[in-house]
PDB file of C-alpha atoms in Angstrom:
ATOM      1  CA  UNK A   1      16.906 139.750 155.968  1.00 88.00           C
ATOM      2  CA  UNK A   2      14.132 137.744 154.372  1.00 86.00           C
ATOM      3  CA  UNK A   3      13.553 140.186 151.517  1.00 87.00           C
ATOM      4  CA  UNK A   4      16.940 139.275 150.045  1.00 90.00           C
ATOM      5  CA  UNK A   5      15.623 135.772 149.269  1.00 91.00           C
ATOM      6  CA  UNK A   6      12.051 136.625 148.181  1.00 89.00           C
ATOM      7  CA  UNK A   7      12.529 136.144 144.444  1.00 89.00           C
ATOM      8  CA  UNK A   8      14.298 132.796 144.240  1.00 91.00           C
ATOM      9  CA  UNK A   9      13.006 130.762 141.309  1.00 91.00           C
ATOM     10  CA  UNK A  10      13.790 127.164 140.485  1.00 88.00           C
ATOM     11  CA  UNK A  11      14.256 126.160 136.864  1.00 83.00           C
ATOM     12  CA  UNK A  12      13.173 122.687 135.774  1.00 78.00           C
ATOM     13  CA  UNK A  13      13.969 121.538 132.271  1.00 77.00           C
ATOM     14  CA  UNK A  14      12.054 118.527 131.019  1.00 75.00           C
ATOM     15  CA  UNK A  15      12.740 116.771 127.736  1.00 76.00           C
ATOM     16  CA  UNK A  16      10.130 117.584 125.090  1.00 75.00           C
ATOM     17  CA  UNK A  17       8.511 120.277 127.278  1.00 75.00           C
ATOM     18  CA  UNK A  18       8.961 123.951 127.963  1.00 79.00           C
ATOM     19  CA  UNK A  19      11.203 125.177 130.745  1.00 81.00           C
ATOM     20  CA  UNK A  20       9.240 125.415 133.986  1.00 82.00           C
ATOM     21  CA  UNK A  21       9.950 128.163 136.543  1.00 86.00           C
ATOM     22  CA  UNK A  22       8.836 127.528 140.118  1.00 86.00           C
ATOM     23  CA  UNK A  23       8.812 130.262 142.774  1.00 90.00           C
ATOM     24  CA  UNK A  24      10.324 128.988 146.002  1.00 91.00           C
ATOM     25  CA  UNK A  25       8.165 130.039 148.978  1.00 90.00           C
ATOM     26  CA  UNK A  26       9.921 131.718 151.908  1.00 89.00           C
ATOM     27  CA  UNK A  27       8.645 131.892 155.477  1.00 86.00           C
ATOM     28  CA  UNK A  28       9.912 132.786 158.924  1.00 86.00           C
ATOM     29  CA  UNK A  29      10.043 129.515 160.847  1.00 79.00           C
ATOM     30  CA  UNK A  30      12.591 127.456 162.743  1.00 75.00           C
ATOM     31  CA  UNK A  31      14.202 124.468 161.034  1.00 66.00           C
ATOM     32  CA  UNK A  32      12.946 122.002 163.627  1.00 67.00           C
ATOM     33  CA  UNK A  33       9.313 122.870 162.867  1.00 64.00           C
ATOM     34  CA  UNK A  34       9.654 122.220 159.142  1.00 57.00           C
ATOM     35  CA  UNK A  35      11.845 119.170 159.575  1.00 58.00           C
ATOM     36  CA  UNK A  36       9.306 117.598 161.952  1.00 60.00           C
ATOM     37  CA  UNK A  37       6.447 118.293 159.531  1.00 59.00           C
ATOM     38  CA  UNK A  38       8.391 116.814 156.632  1.00 58.00           C
ATOM     39  CA  UNK A  39       9.702 113.637 158.269  1.00 58.00           C
ATOM     40  CA  UNK A  40       7.398 112.593 161.140  1.00 58.00           C
ATOM     41  CA  UNK A  41       4.740 110.128 159.930  1.00 56.00           C
ATOM     42  CA  UNK A  42       2.689 110.576 163.125  1.00 59.00           C
ATOM     43  CA  UNK A  43       1.810 114.183 162.290  1.00 54.00           C
ATOM     44  CA  UNK A  44      -1.558 114.125 160.610  1.00 54.00           C
ATOM     45  CA  UNK A  45      -1.828 116.494 157.715  1.00 53.00           C
ATOM     46  CA  UNK A  46      -4.258 116.800 154.852  1.00 47.00           C
ATOM     47  CA  UNK A  47      -1.598 117.249 152.176  1.00 48.00           C
ATOM     48  CA  UNK A  48       2.169 117.051 152.107  1.00 56.00           C
ATOM     49  CA  UNK A  49       4.107 120.275 152.402  1.00 64.00           C
ATOM     50  CA  UNK A  50       5.171 121.267 148.900  1.00 76.00           C
ATOM     51  CA  UNK A  51       8.898 121.203 148.265  1.00 82.00           C
ATOM     52  CA  UNK A  52      11.119 123.061 147.494  1.00 88.00           C
ATOM     53  CA  UNK A  53      10.690 125.561 150.304  1.00 90.00           C
ATOM     54  CA  UNK A  54      12.842 127.995 152.284  1.00 92.00           C
ATOM     55  CA  UNK A  55      12.603 129.297 155.823  1.00 91.00           C
ATOM     56  CA  UNK A  56      14.738 131.520 158.004  1.00 93.00           C
ATOM     57  CA  UNK A  57      14.997 132.391 161.660  1.00 93.00           C
ATOM     58  CA  UNK A  58      16.737 134.868 163.934  1.00 93.00           C
ATOM     59  CA  UNK A  59      19.007 132.908 166.258  1.00 94.00           C
ATOM     60  CA  UNK A  60      20.874 135.422 168.438  1.00 95.00           C
ATOM     61  CA  UNK A  61      21.393 139.122 168.949  1.00 96.00           C
ATOM     62  CA  UNK A  62      24.714 140.251 170.413  1.00 96.00           C
ATOM     63  CA  UNK A  63      26.114 143.661 171.216  1.00 96.00           C
ATOM     64  CA  UNK A  64      29.115 144.627 169.016  1.00 94.00           C
ATOM     65  CA  UNK A  65      31.407 146.865 171.124  1.00 93.00           C
ATOM     66  CA  UNK A  66      34.067 147.058 168.382  1.00 93.00           C
ATOM     67  CA  UNK A  67      31.731 149.189 166.195  1.00 89.00           C
ATOM     68  CA  UNK A  68      30.463 151.464 168.997  1.00 89.00           C
ATOM     69  CA  UNK A  69      30.671 155.182 168.355  1.00 85.00           C
ATOM     70  CA  UNK A  70      30.548 157.911 170.954  1.00 85.00           C
ATOM     71  CA  UNK A  71      27.065 157.857 172.451  1.00 79.00           C
ATOM     72  CA  UNK A  72      26.882 161.648 172.437  1.00 82.00           C
ATOM     73  CA  UNK A  73      27.298 161.909 168.628  1.00 82.00           C
ATOM     74  CA  UNK A  74      24.152 163.276 167.046  1.00 82.00           C
ATOM     75  CA  UNK A  75      22.656 163.205 163.580  1.00 76.00           C
ATOM     76  CA  UNK A  76      21.056 166.542 162.751  1.00 79.00           C
ATOM     77  CA  UNK A  77      18.561 167.266 159.949  1.00 77.00           C
ATOM     78  CA  UNK A  78      16.050 169.962 159.055  1.00 72.00           C
ATOM     79  CA  UNK A  79      12.426 169.097 159.663  1.00 69.00           C
ATOM     80  CA  UNK A  80      10.746 168.573 156.278  1.00 63.00           C
ATOM     81  CA  UNK A  81       7.488 170.250 157.331  1.00 66.00           C
ATOM     82  CA  UNK A  82       9.058 173.229 159.115  1.00 62.00           C
ATOM     83  CA  UNK A  83      12.498 174.464 157.999  1.00 63.00           C
ATOM     84  CA  UNK A  84      12.981 176.453 161.193  1.00 68.00           C
ATOM     85  CA  UNK A  85      13.076 173.299 163.322  1.00 76.00           C
ATOM     86  CA  UNK A  86      15.973 170.857 163.594  1.00 78.00           C
ATOM     87  CA  UNK A  87      15.581 167.130 164.225  1.00 79.00           C
ATOM     88  CA  UNK A  88      18.260 165.264 166.148  1.00 81.00           C
ATOM     89  CA  UNK A  89      19.002 161.619 166.816  1.00 82.00           C
ATOM     90  CA  UNK A  90      21.758 160.081 168.901  1.00 83.00           C
ATOM     91  CA  UNK A  91      24.241 157.628 167.389  1.00 82.00           C
ATOM     92  CA  UNK A  92      22.842 154.106 166.975  1.00 84.00           C
ATOM     93  CA  UNK A  93      23.931 151.177 169.117  1.00 88.00           C
ATOM     94  CA  UNK A  94      25.674 148.388 167.121  1.00 91.00           C
ATOM     95  CA  UNK A  95      24.391 144.828 167.259  1.00 94.00           C
ATOM     96  CA  UNK A  96      25.112 141.632 165.335  1.00 96.00           C
ATOM     97  CA  UNK A  97      22.114 139.504 164.353  1.00 96.00           C
ATOM     98  CA  UNK A  98      22.692 135.804 163.639  1.00 97.00           C
ATOM     99  CA  UNK A  99      20.281 134.357 161.064  1.00 96.00           C
ATOM    100  CA  UNK A 100      19.962 130.916 159.526  1.00 95.00           C
ATOM    101  CA  UNK A 101      18.405 130.258 156.136  1.00 95.00           C
ATOM    102  CA  UNK A 102      17.114 126.734 155.495  1.00 94.00           C
ATOM    103  CA  UNK A 103      16.453 125.267 152.055  1.00 92.00           C
ATOM    104  CA  UNK A 104      14.337 122.097 151.778  1.00 90.00           C
ATOM    105  CA  UNK A 105      13.987 120.002 148.657  1.00 90.00           C
ATOM    106  CA  UNK A 106      13.085 116.468 147.607  1.00 86.00           C
ATOM    107  CA  UNK A 107      16.151 116.040 145.431  1.00 85.00           C
ATOM    108  CA  UNK A 108      19.722 117.294 145.350  1.00 86.00           C
ATOM    109  CA  UNK A 109      19.406 118.974 141.930  1.00 87.00           C
ATOM    110  CA  UNK A 110      16.645 121.352 143.056  1.00 89.00           C
ATOM    111  CA  UNK A 111      18.444 122.204 146.299  1.00 90.00           C
ATOM    112  CA  UNK A 112      21.714 122.846 144.468  1.00 90.00           C
ATOM    113  CA  UNK A 113      19.936 125.061 141.943  1.00 91.00           C
ATOM    114  CA  UNK A 114      18.610 127.236 144.784  1.00 92.00           C
ATOM    115  CA  UNK A 115      21.945 127.394 146.626  1.00 93.00           C
ATOM    116  CA  UNK A 116      23.711 128.352 143.381  1.00 92.00           C
ATOM    117  CA  UNK A 117      21.505 131.460 143.180  1.00 92.00           C
ATOM    118  CA  UNK A 118      22.553 132.600 146.682  1.00 93.00           C
ATOM    119  CA  UNK A 119      26.225 131.748 147.227  1.00 93.00           C
ATOM    120  CA  UNK A 120      27.817 133.870 144.440  1.00 93.00           C
ATOM    121  CA  UNK A 121      26.596 137.089 146.071  1.00 92.00           C
ATOM    122  CA  UNK A 122      28.418 136.431 149.360  1.00 93.00           C
ATOM    123  CA  UNK A 123      32.204 136.683 148.958  1.00 89.00           C
ATOM    124  CA  UNK A 124      31.942 136.191 152.008  1.00 88.00           C
ATOM    125  CA  UNK A 125      29.906 139.339 152.621  1.00 92.00           C
ATOM    126  CA  UNK A 126      27.174 141.219 150.800  1.00 94.00           C
ATOM    127  CA  UNK A 127      26.367 144.831 151.673  1.00 94.00           C
ATOM    128  CA  UNK A 128      22.830 146.223 151.538  1.00 92.00           C
ATOM    129  CA  UNK A 129      21.821 149.833 152.105  1.00 91.00           C
ATOM    130  CA  UNK A 130      19.140 150.324 154.745  1.00 87.00           C
ATOM    131  CA  UNK A 131      17.144 153.519 155.095  1.00 84.00           C
ATOM    132  CA  UNK A 132      17.483 153.699 158.877  1.00 79.00           C
ATOM    133  CA  UNK A 133      15.615 156.909 159.618  1.00 75.00           C
ATOM    134  CA  UNK A 134      13.376 157.951 156.738  1.00 72.00           C
ATOM    135  CA  UNK A 135      12.476 161.361 158.131  1.00 73.00           C
ATOM    136  CA  UNK A 136      16.180 162.225 158.555  1.00 77.00           C
ATOM    137  CA  UNK A 137      17.437 160.668 155.291  1.00 78.00           C
ATOM    138  CA  UNK A 138      19.970 158.419 157.036  1.00 81.00           C
ATOM    139  CA  UNK A 139      21.155 155.488 154.943  1.00 85.00           C
ATOM    140  CA  UNK A 140      23.367 152.844 156.519  1.00 86.00           C
ATOM    141  CA  UNK A 141      25.432 150.253 154.680  1.00 90.00           C
ATOM    142  CA  UNK A 142      24.790 146.943 156.407  1.00 92.00           C
ATOM    143  CA  UNK A 143      27.185 144.053 155.688  1.00 95.00           C
ATOM    144  CA  UNK A 144      25.722 140.558 155.794  1.00 95.00           C
ATOM    145  CA  UNK A 145      28.405 137.896 156.206  1.00 96.00           C
ATOM    146  CA  UNK A 146      27.994 134.255 155.174  1.00 96.00           C
ATOM    147  CA  UNK A 147      29.535 132.275 158.055  1.00 96.00           C
ATOM    148  CA  UNK A 148      28.932 128.708 156.945  1.00 94.00           C
ATOM    149  CA  UNK A 149      27.036 126.311 154.705  1.00 94.00           C
ATOM    150  CA  UNK A 150      25.873 122.819 155.741  1.00 94.00           C
ATOM    151  CA  UNK A 151      24.069 120.114 153.774  1.00 91.00           C
ATOM    152  CA  UNK A 152      21.971 117.280 155.211  1.00 88.00           C
ATOM    153  CA  UNK A 153      20.351 114.514 153.193  1.00 83.00           C
ATOM    154  CA  UNK A 154      17.828 112.114 154.744  1.00 73.00           C
ATOM    155  CA  UNK A 155      18.142 109.438 152.069  1.00 68.00           C
ATOM    156  CA  UNK A 156      18.046 106.501 154.453  1.00 65.00           C
ATOM    157  CA  UNK A 157      14.805 104.815 155.388  1.00 62.00           C
ATOM    158  CA  UNK A 158      12.040 102.772 153.870  1.00 61.00           C
ATOM    159  CA  UNK A 159      10.216 103.583 150.641  1.00 59.00           C
ATOM    160  CA  UNK A 160       7.292 105.163 152.490  1.00 59.00           C
ATOM    161  CA  UNK A 161       9.421 107.804 154.201  1.00 62.00           C
ATOM    162  CA  UNK A 162       9.962 111.086 152.429  1.00 65.00           C
ATOM    163  CA  UNK A 163      13.448 112.140 151.323  1.00 74.00           C
ATOM    164  CA  UNK A 164      14.408 115.691 152.287  1.00 82.00           C
ATOM    165  CA  UNK A 165      17.606 117.487 151.281  1.00 88.00           C
ATOM    166  CA  UNK A 166      18.240 120.365 153.702  1.00 90.00           C
ATOM    167  CA  UNK A 167      20.796 123.127 153.286  1.00 92.00           C
ATOM    168  CA  UNK A 168      21.564 125.442 156.235  1.00 94.00           C
ATOM    169  CA  UNK A 169      23.226 128.787 155.536  1.00 95.00           C
ATOM    170  CA  UNK A 170      24.398 130.797 158.565  1.00 96.00           C
ATOM    171  CA  UNK A 171      24.642 134.582 158.324  1.00 96.00           C
ATOM    172  CA  UNK A 172      25.680 137.515 160.516  1.00 96.00           C
ATOM    173  CA  UNK A 173      23.926 140.824 159.849  1.00 95.00           C
ATOM    174  CA  UNK A 174      25.918 143.731 161.277  1.00 93.00           C
TER     175      UNK A 174
END
């Protein structure tokens, strides 16, 4: 899931200067961890966490009985090292994985620039091909559905508190 968002770059155009491209770091971490680090003044830290930043987390895993195939179905392939031997694998069990992607930024323009690079691909689903069993050459098309998009802006507070614009994108990976 995370590899789909590895190469997000933010473009900043400044008057009288060249266009600046900033790679947006991505990590696996829950939203609450990053939000606490960004907004809690009691947490002692040497330097502020650089923004913009993205994180994602796996929320739930649920069995999907509507996509279940007969358990006794088998995939059969010739062994690559010995053509006289067959390799078999039973049909996979279907699951739905719920992921959330979080985008953090200091201003709305940067956050919107990042979101605009993601949303056009999900109409509302994007299909990726996964090489499920490399030794058997089984490729599976895996739809990833965008379920919802939420925006949160912590613009209230005193001048010493840090403003954080947070976007939450909820996905289902089938």
